[in-house]
Amino acid sequence: MKLFHKKQTGYVLTEAGAELRATAERVEVEANAFAEQAGAMGRRISGVIRVTTNEGLANTVMAPALSAFRKLHPEVRVDLVVDERRLDLTRGAADVALRTGARPTESGLVARRLTPMAWAAYCSRNYAEERGCPSSVDTLCRHVLIGAEGPIAALPGWTWLRQAAPGAEVVATSSSLTNLISAVKSGLGVTILPCFLADSDPDLVRCIGPIPGVQSDVWLVTREDARDVRRVRAFIDFLAAHVAGMRPLLAGEAGPGRARI
């Protein structure tokens, strides 16, 4: 097959040569399109991530984070397990955990400290108007308290409350953060709450705090064998950045509930 004609001015494509060049150009276009598609598929992530956290963090931190993450990665499904207990990640209970408290030390886990979490004493606006708002540990003992039971009772805020006001009247207890907040808002009494849950509620008044020396750390925990999975890596990096943006709220540095009545 002859592809070129030799002329005085140089080489000129024959009809067969022109057809071959057109075919080559189409192949090049298709190859570039394939490369772009392959690259996009390589960047796209999919699959299931199983995440666990407690009730407070699930509602305020995790829910908006999941919504934003899904907009970026719509082919990833996130299964959220809400439990006050620390589920065993090493046995596959979850891929990722957002926890509060002491640094996880279990073998096979990787933990990243994200932010401190502050605690303070709160009451409702109605309670403050009727009975006053405790302004110190000494005055706290003269108020009726709402306590915690179950797993959340071991958290630093309620441990401090039991030690700081051992003789105070406890009128109710609950194992649910949601129920505790509802009880405080109803005017039942005073309790200790994480600042990030209460400061954003206009019906609650911060009375004492953030309480010095009483804080929890928020930890992002991952199984070693899961952190290099692309969808898990993408999620933990996204969640870490999301929590960093919420640091002032979690650390008790901002919020409308700070003002006393």
XYZ file of N, CA and C in Angstrom:
783
model
N 0.867 -1.195 0.000
C 0.000 0.000 0.000
C 0.896 1.235 0.000
N 0.682 2.096 -0.973
C 1.474 3.314 -1.064
C 0.776 4.441 -0.299
N 1.510 5.044 0.641
C 0.914 6.076 1.494
C 1.313 7.489 1.076
N 2.441 7.627 0.336
C 2.926 8.962 -0.007
C 3.271 9.031 -1.498
N 3.095 10.219 -2.041
C 3.632 10.558 -3.353
C 4.827 11.482 -3.135
N 5.919 11.172 -3.828
C 7.082 12.041 -3.728
C 7.022 13.092 -4.818
N 7.046 14.364 -4.394
C 7.028 15.473 -5.335
C 8.219 16.376 -5.064
N 8.394 17.360 -5.959
C 9.527 18.262 -5.794
C 9.426 19.063 -4.496
N 8.224 19.339 -4.078
C 8.010 20.130 -2.850
C 8.020 19.275 -1.588
N 8.090 17.960 -1.732
C 8.084 17.076 -0.573
C 7.166 15.900 -0.784
N 6.723 15.329 0.316
C 5.850 14.155 0.262
C 4.397 14.582 0.470
N 3.502 13.950 -0.283
C 2.062 14.216 -0.192
C 1.350 12.892 0.038
N 0.363 12.906 0.944
C -0.386 11.681 1.250
C -1.176 11.201 0.044
N -1.161 9.909 -0.143
C -2.064 9.305 -1.117
C -3.450 9.215 -0.504
N -4.411 8.764 -1.274
C -5.771 8.578 -0.750
C -5.772 7.584 0.405
N -5.001 6.503 0.239
C -4.911 5.506 1.319
C -4.236 6.098 2.546
N -3.216 6.916 2.286
C -2.525 7.563 3.402
C -3.433 8.511 4.158
N -4.258 9.262 3.422
C -5.198 10.187 4.062
C -6.214 9.438 4.913
N -6.699 8.303 4.398
C -7.647 7.497 5.178
C -6.989 6.959 6.446
N -5.725 6.529 6.302
C -5.023 6.003 7.469
C -4.800 7.088 8.517
N -4.456 8.321 8.045
C -4.275 9.420 8.996
C -5.582 9.736 9.719
N -6.697 9.733 9.004
C -7.998 9.999 9.631
C -8.324 8.938 10.674
N -8.003 7.692 10.330
C -8.237 6.606 11.293
C -7.373 6.792 12.531
N -6.110 7.157 12.320
C -5.193 7.365 13.446
C -5.668 8.500 14.346
N -6.195 9.561 13.728
C -6.695 10.692 14.517
C -7.903 10.278 15.351
N -8.791 9.463 14.770
C -9.949 8.978 15.536
C -9.496 8.105 16.698
N -8.501 7.247 16.435
C -7.980 6.377 17.498
C -7.374 7.210 18.624
N -6.670 8.292 18.259
C -6.064 9.153 19.273
C -7.132 9.815 20.140
N -8.196 10.309 19.489
C -9.293 10.941 20.236
C -9.940 9.942 21.186
N -10.196 8.733 20.677
C -10.819 7.701 21.506
C -9.901 7.283 22.652
N -8.592 7.211 22.379
C -7.640 6.837 23.426
C -7.600 7.890 24.525
N -7.627 9.174 24.123
C -7.630 10.249 25.121
C -8.908 10.215 25.955
N -10.037 9.961 25.288
C -11.307 9.873 26.018
C -11.294 8.705 26.991
N -10.726 7.590 26.554
C -10.630 6.422 27.433
C -9.748 6.728 28.638
N -8.626 7.420 28.395
C -7.721 7.760 29.494
C -8.411 8.665 30.506
N -9.191 9.648 30.003
C -9.916 10.543 30.912
C -10.957 9.781 31.722
N -11.673 8.879 31.052
C -12.690 8.087 31.747
C -12.058 7.175 32.787
N -10.929 6.560 32.422
C -10.244 5.682 33.370
C -9.750 6.464 34.572
N -9.254 7.697 34.310
C -8.800 8.528 35.420
C -9.937 8.908 36.344
N -11.092 9.236 35.749
C -12.261 9.587 36.566
C -12.721 8.406 37.401
N -12.695 7.215 36.788
C -13.087 6.020 37.539
C -12.116 5.751 38.669
N -10.829 6.069 38.424
C -9.842 5.862 39.476
C -10.035 6.810 40.638
N -10.531 8.038 40.325
C -10.764 9.011 41.391
C -12.084 8.767 42.111
N -13.027 8.129 41.461
C -14.343 7.903 42.040
C -14.260 6.788 43.072
N -14.942 6.963 44.177
C -14.944 5.937 45.215
C -16.370 5.470 45.457
N -16.488 4.233 45.884
C -17.803 3.650 46.130
C -17.670 2.602 47.219
N -18.806 2.054 47.634
C -18.802 1.020 48.655
C -19.465 1.480 49.937
N -19.265 0.718 50.999
C -19.920 0.959 52.289
C -18.867 1.249 53.355
N -19.125 2.274 54.171
C -18.303 2.573 55.345
C -19.202 2.461 56.566
N -18.747 1.744 57.561
C -19.507 1.592 58.808
C -18.859 2.472 59.875
N -19.655 3.390 60.425
C -19.151 4.394 61.360
C -19.948 4.314 62.651
N -19.270 4.505 63.784
C -19.964 4.501 65.067
C -19.566 5.718 65.892
N -20.515 6.228 66.658
C -20.261 7.328 67.577
C -21.373 7.356 68.607
N -21.268 8.294 69.560
C -22.300 8.378 70.596
C -23.429 9.313 70.164
N -24.448 9.380 71.008
C -25.669 10.107 70.651
C -25.423 11.588 70.397
N -24.655 12.219 71.283
C -24.426 13.650 71.146
C -23.677 14.011 69.880
N -22.585 13.305 69.616
C -21.798 13.580 68.420
C -22.544 13.185 67.154
N -23.371 12.155 67.243
C -24.120 11.709 66.063
C -25.046 12.809 65.558
N -25.757 13.460 66.466
C -26.749 14.456 66.066
C -26.123 15.769 65.614
N -25.111 16.227 66.336
C -24.579 17.565 66.095
C -23.407 17.585 65.126
N -22.578 16.563 65.162
C -21.365 16.538 64.345
C -21.507 15.615 63.136
N -21.909 14.370 63.403
C -21.850 13.362 62.347
C -22.918 13.558 61.266
N -24.141 13.891 61.673
C -25.221 14.012 60.686
C -24.904 15.039 59.599
N -24.508 16.272 59.947
C -24.164 17.219 58.874
C -22.925 16.811 58.096
N -21.984 16.125 58.757
C -20.782 15.668 58.054
C -21.135 14.627 56.999
N -22.020 13.701 57.345
C -22.417 12.663 56.393
C -23.124 13.266 55.182
N -23.967 14.249 55.433
C -24.688 14.895 54.337
C -23.719 15.562 53.365
N -22.735 16.280 53.908
C -21.762 16.966 53.058
C -20.856 15.971 52.332
N -20.470 14.901 53.011
C -19.599 13.894 52.392
C -20.307 13.200 51.236
N -21.577 12.911 51.414
C -22.336 12.220 50.375
C -22.486 13.076 49.113
N -22.504 14.375 49.260
C -22.576 15.242 48.082
C -21.305 15.137 47.249
N -20.181 14.914 47.919
C -18.916 14.754 47.215
C -18.748 13.349 46.655
N -19.262 12.369 47.382
C -19.064 10.965 47.006
C -20.411 10.230 47.063
N -21.265 10.464 46.083
C -22.623 9.904 46.137
C -22.686 8.387 46.027
N -21.600 7.746 45.613
C -21.625 6.293 45.466
C -21.142 5.568 46.718
N -20.852 6.326 47.775
C -20.458 5.726 49.049
C -21.662 5.711 49.983
N -21.944 4.575 50.572
C -22.997 4.468 51.582
C -22.338 4.420 52.950
N -22.836 5.245 53.872
C -22.297 5.277 55.229
C -23.349 4.735 56.181
N -23.029 3.642 56.861
C -23.907 3.069 57.880
C -23.469 3.604 59.239
N -24.340 4.379 59.895
C -24.016 5.003 61.177
C -24.629 4.207 62.314
N -23.786 3.761 63.246
C -24.227 3.023 64.428
C -24.071 3.948 65.629
N -25.191 4.314 66.261
C -25.170 5.215 67.415
C -25.263 4.376 68.678
N -24.233 4.474 69.514
C -24.177 3.649 70.725
C -23.266 4.340 71.726
N -23.707 4.408 72.978
C -22.871 5.003 74.016
C -21.705 4.090 74.386
N -21.819 2.817 74.080
C -20.717 1.891 74.344
C -19.647 2.042 73.272
N -18.436 1.648 73.628
C -17.347 1.656 72.654
C -17.358 0.328 71.913
N -17.831 0.338 70.703
C -17.871 -0.887 69.921
C -16.452 -1.310 69.540
N -16.251 -2.610 69.411
C -14.925 -3.172 69.161
C -14.599 -3.106 67.668
N -13.832 -2.110 67.290
C -13.457 -1.966 65.889
C -12.544 -3.096 65.432
N -11.740 -3.624 66.348
C -10.790 -4.670 65.959
C -11.494 -5.939 65.511
N -12.750 -6.105 65.907
C -13.524 -7.280 65.497
C -14.502 -6.967 64.369
N -14.318 -5.807 63.768
C -15.126 -5.470 62.604
C -16.459 -4.831 62.903
N -16.668 -4.356 64.149
C -17.941 -3.704 64.473
C -18.136 -2.429 63.659
N -17.041 -1.783 63.282
C -17.103 -0.575 62.456
C -15.729 -0.336 61.847
N -15.708 0.492 60.810
C -14.438 0.885 60.193
C -13.852 2.114 60.872
N -14.741 3.019 61.299
C -14.339 4.310 61.853
C -15.189 4.605 63.076
N -14.583 5.229 64.087
C -15.331 5.663 65.271
C -14.959 7.099 65.604
N -15.945 7.878 66.014
C -15.717 9.205 66.573
C -16.044 9.088 68.050
N -15.010 9.206 68.905
C -15.164 8.908 70.329
C -14.747 10.091 71.183
N -15.218 10.076 72.423
C -14.766 11.038 73.418
C -14.147 10.277 74.578
N -13.283 10.981 75.328
C -12.680 10.350 76.500
C -11.197 10.133 76.328
N -10.701 9.045 76.930
C -9.276 8.744 76.899
C -8.856 8.232 75.525
N -7.585 8.375 75.228
C -7.051 7.899 73.950
C -7.218 6.391 73.851
N -7.780 5.891 72.763
C -7.894 4.443 72.581
C -6.505 3.808 72.493
N -6.325 2.698 73.178
C -5.013 2.050 73.222
C -5.035 0.627 72.676
N -6.171 0.180 72.141
C -6.255 -1.185 71.649
C -5.297 -1.397 70.474
N -4.698 -2.564 70.452
C -3.818 -2.936 69.347
C -4.623 -3.025 68.053
N -4.032 -2.547 66.978
C -4.707 -2.608 65.692
C -5.535 -1.387 65.362
N -5.531 -0.367 66.251
C -6.294 0.853 66.016
C -5.360 2.043 65.853
N -5.782 2.997 65.051
C -5.061 4.254 64.881
C -5.981 5.372 65.351
N -5.504 6.200 66.294
C -6.336 7.258 66.879
C -5.728 8.627 66.597
N -6.579 9.563 66.197
C -6.156 10.939 65.944
C -6.976 11.872 66.830
N -6.302 12.655 67.665
C -7.002 13.615 68.518
C -7.429 14.804 67.668
N -8.723 15.142 67.747
C -9.255 16.205 66.906
C -9.435 17.521 67.652
N -10.018 17.472 68.854
C -10.321 18.709 69.577
C -10.696 18.392 71.015
N -10.489 19.336 71.939
C -11.063 19.161 73.275
C -12.560 19.424 73.246
N -13.266 18.844 74.201
C -14.714 19.037 74.308
C -15.014 19.531 75.718
N -15.540 20.738 75.828
C -15.764 21.374 77.122
C -17.131 21.022 77.701
N -17.235 21.171 79.042
C -18.473 20.910 79.769
C -18.829 22.134 80.606
N -20.127 22.323 80.839
C -20.594 23.424 81.681
C -21.918 23.036 82.324
N -22.313 23.822 83.343
C -23.603 23.607 84.014
C -24.660 24.473 83.334
N -25.849 23.889 83.118
C -26.923 24.581 82.404
C -28.252 24.443 83.133
N -29.092 25.455 82.930
C -30.491 25.377 83.349
C -31.333 26.039 82.265
N -32.644 25.965 82.415
C -33.516 26.624 81.437
C -33.689 28.096 81.813
N -34.160 28.884 80.880
C -34.415 30.298 81.167
C -35.523 30.452 82.210
N -36.538 29.612 82.134
C -37.605 29.672 83.134
C -37.071 29.348 84.522
N -36.218 28.321 84.603
C -35.637 27.954 85.901
C -34.808 29.118 86.446
N -34.006 29.749 85.580
C -33.163 30.855 86.030
C -34.004 32.025 86.527
N -35.130 32.296 85.877
C -35.991 33.399 86.302
C -36.674 33.100 87.630
N -37.030 31.828 87.859
C -37.763 31.462 89.071
C -36.847 31.202 90.267
N -35.711 30.547 90.044
C -34.865 30.115 91.158
C -33.471 30.701 91.124
N -33.163 31.429 90.067
C -31.812 31.953 89.935
C -30.904 30.940 89.254
N -29.790 31.443 88.773
C -28.841 30.599 88.047
C -27.610 30.388 88.920
N -27.233 29.156 89.242
C -26.036 28.946 90.062
C -24.811 29.534 89.378
N -24.030 30.289 90.145
C -22.877 30.971 89.557
C -21.548 30.418 90.041
N -21.590 29.464 90.969
C -20.363 28.867 91.494
C -20.667 27.461 91.970
N -19.622 26.724 92.282
C -19.806 25.366 92.798
C -20.562 25.398 94.116
N -20.273 26.385 94.959
C -20.951 26.480 96.259
C -22.453 26.696 96.087
N -22.838 27.566 95.169
C -24.271 27.807 94.971
C -24.932 26.652 94.225
N -24.161 25.892 93.472
C -24.707 24.731 92.768
C -25.310 23.733 93.745
N -24.706 23.606 94.903
C -25.189 22.653 95.906
C -26.583 23.006 96.413
N -27.016 24.250 96.224
C -28.325 24.671 96.727
C -29.427 24.538 95.672
N -29.091 23.972 94.538
C -30.065 23.799 93.461
C -30.412 22.331 93.281
N -31.555 22.087 92.637
C -31.930 20.706 92.329
C -31.225 20.296 91.038
N -30.737 19.069 91.028
C -29.906 18.605 89.922
C -30.576 17.471 89.154
N -30.200 17.355 87.906
C -30.589 16.217 87.078
C -29.313 15.434 86.792
N -29.309 14.167 87.156
C -28.108 13.353 87.019
C -28.154 12.416 85.830
N -27.042 11.722 85.624
C -26.928 10.763 84.521
C -26.736 9.365 85.081
N -27.146 8.379 84.299
C -26.913 6.990 84.667
C -26.535 6.216 83.409
N -26.117 4.981 83.596
C -25.693 4.184 82.450
C -24.317 4.608 81.970
N -23.963 4.286 80.732
C -22.621 4.593 80.223
C -22.249 6.071 80.289
N -23.211 6.981 80.067
C -22.860 8.399 80.047
C -22.511 8.924 81.432
N -22.900 8.223 82.499
C -22.600 8.677 83.857
C -21.109 8.680 84.143
N -20.336 7.918 83.364
C -18.889 7.857 83.569
C -18.150 8.983 82.854
N -18.860 9.785 82.067
C -18.215 10.877 81.353
C -17.776 11.968 82.330
N -16.741 12.752 81.982
C -16.131 13.687 82.939
C -17.089 14.683 83.570
N -18.069 15.184 82.817
C -18.971 16.192 83.361
C -19.761 15.703 84.549
N -20.339 14.519 84.434
C -21.164 14.016 85.535
C -20.317 13.445 86.669
N -19.128 12.986 86.360
C -18.197 12.602 87.425
C -17.866 13.820 88.271
N -17.606 14.937 87.607
C -17.322 16.177 88.330
C -18.529 16.619 89.147
N -19.725 16.530 88.592
C -20.932 16.972 89.283
C -21.148 16.191 90.575
N -20.939 14.885 90.540
C -21.124 14.070 91.755
C -20.115 14.451 92.827
N -18.907 14.805 92.409
C -17.876 15.174 93.374
C -18.055 16.605 93.874
N -18.522 17.498 92.998
C -18.636 18.912 93.353
C -19.857 19.209 94.211
N -20.933 18.454 94.036
C -22.172 18.719 94.776
C -22.726 17.423 95.348
N -21.985 16.787 96.261
C -22.416 15.474 96.763
C -23.704 15.526 97.577
N -24.005 16.672 98.191
C -25.195 16.758 99.027
C -26.395 17.369 98.340
N -26.262 17.714 97.067
C -27.366 18.367 96.358
C -28.495 17.379 96.083
N -29.698 17.914 95.960
C -30.866 17.078 95.678
C -30.903 16.712 94.195
N -30.923 15.425 93.915
C -31.038 14.934 92.541
C -32.486 14.515 92.323
N -33.179 15.210 91.432
C -34.614 14.968 91.255
C -34.918 13.987 90.130
N -33.944 13.719 89.275
C -34.162 12.786 88.163
C -32.821 12.393 87.578
N -32.799 11.236 86.933
C -31.614 10.805 86.186
C -32.066 10.241 84.839
N -31.132 10.179 83.912
C -31.434 9.587 82.609
C -30.151 9.047 81.997
N -30.301 8.033 81.158
C -29.153 7.477 80.437
C -29.073 8.029 79.018
N -29.942 8.972 78.690
C -30.000 9.536 77.338
C -29.700 11.028 77.368
N -28.757 11.467 76.551
C -28.462 12.891 76.464
C -29.671 13.687 75.982
N -30.391 13.134 75.043
C -31.579 13.817 74.520
C -32.603 14.044 75.621
N -32.825 13.027 76.450
C -33.784 13.167 77.549
C -33.292 14.138 78.606
N -31.990 14.132 78.871
C -31.437 15.074 79.848
C -31.657 16.515 79.391
N -31.394 16.775 78.130
C -31.587 18.127 77.617
C -33.059 18.524 77.684
N -33.942 17.607 77.354
C -35.382 17.896 77.438
C -35.792 18.192 78.873
N -35.232 17.435 79.821
C -35.562 17.650 81.233
C -35.091 19.017 81.705
N -33.893 19.411 81.298
C -33.382 20.727 81.679
C -34.245 21.823 81.058
N -34.594 21.688 79.793
C -35.392 22.710 79.112
C -36.785 22.845 79.718
N -37.289 21.772 80.318
C -38.607 21.834 80.952
C -38.580 22.575 82.280
N -37.371 22.888 82.785
C -37.252 23.586 84.060
C -37.114 22.670 85.249
N -36.849 21.377 85.014
C -36.785 20.408 86.110
C -35.610 20.648 87.038
N -34.495 21.118 86.512
C -33.331 21.334 87.358
C -32.111 21.722 86.546
N -30.956 21.601 87.198
C -29.663 21.964 86.610
C -28.892 20.685 86.308
N -28.166 20.671 85.211
C -27.300 19.524 84.935
C -26.045 19.980 84.217
N -25.133 19.036 84.039
C -23.901 19.270 83.299
C -24.084 18.718 81.891
N -23.652 19.492 80.905
C -23.784 19.065 79.514
C -22.539 19.457 78.728
N -22.241 18.728 77.659
C -21.197 19.197 76.741
C -21.620 20.534 76.135
N -20.715 21.486 76.094
C -21.065 22.825 75.620
C -21.603 22.823 74.196
N -21.092 21.944 73.347
C -21.520 21.978 71.944
C -22.979 21.573 71.778
N -23.521 20.814 72.743
C -24.926 20.427 72.667
C -25.844 21.519 73.199
N -25.382 22.253 74.195
C -26.264 23.189 74.891
C -26.131 24.636 74.426
N -24.926 25.056 74.037
C -24.722 26.462 73.690
C -25.524 26.896 72.471
N -25.853 25.955 71.608
C -26.609 26.309 70.406
C -28.116 26.329 70.636
N -28.542 26.039 71.870
C -29.971 26.002 72.187
C -30.368 27.288 72.905
N -31.215 28.119 72.312
C -31.575 29.397 72.930
C -32.385 29.260 74.212
N -32.924 28.078 74.493
C -33.714 27.884 75.705
C -32.861 27.514 76.913
N -31.560 27.310 76.700
C -30.678 26.921 77.795
C -29.725 28.053 78.140
N -29.398 28.154 79.420
C -28.490 29.179 79.919
C -27.274 28.500 80.528
N -26.098 28.930 80.101
C -24.877 28.411 80.715
C -24.664 29.115 82.050
N -24.604 28.346 83.119
C -24.477 28.910 84.465
C -23.026 28.934 84.939
N -22.357 27.807 84.851
C -20.975 27.667 85.297
C -20.187 26.987 84.188
N -19.075 27.606 83.805
C -18.230 26.914 82.857
C -17.872 27.738 81.637
N -17.031 27.186 80.761
C -16.551 25.806 80.840
C -15.828 25.522 82.148
N -16.067 24.351 82.683
C -15.526 23.989 83.984
C -14.047 23.659 83.829
N -13.160 24.371 84.556
C -11.721 24.124 84.428
C -11.364 22.680 84.787
N -10.530 22.086 83.981
C -10.064 20.731 84.265
C -11.041 19.639 83.903
N -12.223 20.021 83.439
C -13.224 19.017 83.059
C -13.432 19.113 81.550
N -12.800 18.227 80.835
C -12.984 18.200 79.391
C -12.743 16.784 78.877
N -13.306 16.516 77.744
C -13.075 15.256 77.046
C -12.354 15.579 75.747
N -11.582 14.651 75.277
C -10.995 14.799 73.953
C -11.845 14.035 72.947
N -11.933 14.575 71.754
C -12.640 13.896 70.668
C -11.601 13.199 69.804
N -11.792 11.895 69.610
C -10.834 11.069 68.878
C -11.464 10.493 67.621
N -10.705 10.516 66.543
C -11.083 9.839 65.309
C -10.296 8.533 65.260
N -11.002 7.425 65.321
C -10.361 6.114 65.474
C -10.661 5.259 64.244
N -9.627 4.594 63.750
C -9.762 3.755 62.565
C -8.998 2.453 62.769
N -9.505 1.390 62.189
C -8.737 0.147 62.163
C -7.542 0.308 61.221
N -6.406 -0.254 61.624
C -5.215 -0.159 60.782
C -5.450 -0.747 59.396
N -6.182 -1.853 59.343
C -6.397 -2.515 58.054
C -7.439 -1.814 57.197
N -8.133 -0.829 57.774
C -9.173 -0.123 57.011
C -8.733 1.258 56.555
N -7.747 1.849 57.203
C -7.437 3.256 56.930
C -6.852 3.484 55.540
N -6.278 2.443 54.921
C -5.722 2.604 53.582
C -6.727 2.288 52.477
N -7.935 1.879 52.856
C -9.008 1.720 51.870
C -9.419 3.118 51.406
N -9.510 3.341 50.108
C -9.681 4.694 49.577
C -10.922 5.389 50.117
N -12.023 4.687 50.207
C -13.244 5.345 50.688
C -13.127 5.699 52.167
N -12.448 4.842 52.947
C -12.260 5.120 54.373
C -11.305 6.287 54.557
N -10.209 6.293 53.800
C -9.257 7.402 53.882
C -9.931 8.718 53.511
N -10.729 8.711 52.461
C -11.430 9.931 52.056
C -12.371 10.404 53.159
N -13.051 9.468 53.815
C -14.015 9.843 54.849
C -13.324 10.390 56.092
N -12.248 9.736 56.548
C -11.615 10.211 57.783
C -10.942 11.566 57.570
N -10.383 11.796 56.387
C -9.801 13.109 56.115
C -10.895 14.178 56.070
N -12.028 13.846 55.470
C -13.145 14.790 55.405
C -13.692 15.067 56.802
N -13.883 14.018 57.601
C -14.446 14.186 58.937
C -13.514 14.988 59.834
N -12.205 14.760 59.719
C -11.248 15.522 60.520
C -11.339 17.011 60.201
N -11.453 17.348 58.926
C -11.581 18.751 58.537
C -12.909 19.338 59.012
N -13.971 18.538 58.950
C -15.293 18.992 59.406
C -15.264 19.305 60.904
N -14.676 18.426 61.693
C -14.607 18.640 63.142
C -13.719 19.840 63.461
N -12.640 20.023 62.709
C -11.769 21.177 62.936
C -12.548 22.480 62.774
N -13.466 22.510 61.834
C -14.291 23.692 61.640
C -15.277 23.934 62.772
N -15.570 22.878 63.541
C -16.503 22.990 64.663
C -15.783 23.162 66.000
N -14.477 23.310 65.979
C -13.703 23.356 67.220
C -14.191 24.426 68.202
N -14.467 25.681 67.782
C -14.938 26.667 68.763
C -16.194 26.214 69.509
N -17.120 25.571 68.806
C -18.342 25.093 69.450
C -18.042 23.934 70.394
N -17.237 22.980 69.945
C -16.915 21.811 70.771
C -16.103 22.201 71.997
N -15.236 23.190 71.859
C -14.385 23.608 72.970
C -15.070 24.607 73.893
N -16.332 24.931 73.614
C -17.074 25.835 74.492
C -16.689 27.284 74.353
N -16.102 27.650 73.207
C -15.611 29.015 73.021
C -16.632 29.926 72.354
N -17.740 29.367 71.895
C -18.741 30.179 71.199
C -20.114 29.584 71.430
N -21.125 30.423 71.337
C -22.493 29.919 71.454
C -23.391 30.907 72.146
N -24.652 31.029 71.708
C -25.581 32.007 72.277
C -25.934 31.730 73.718
N -25.748 30.485 74.185
C -26.124 30.169 75.551
C -25.146 30.657 76.591
N -24.063 31.330 76.152
C -23.052 31.751 77.120
C -23.568 32.854 78.041
N -24.425 33.718 77.526
C -24.881 34.848 78.327
C -25.779 34.386 79.461
N -25.524 34.905 80.628
C -26.375 34.594 81.776
C -27.550 35.553 81.828
N -28.612 35.082 82.446
C -29.782 35.955 82.653
C -29.552 36.773 83.921
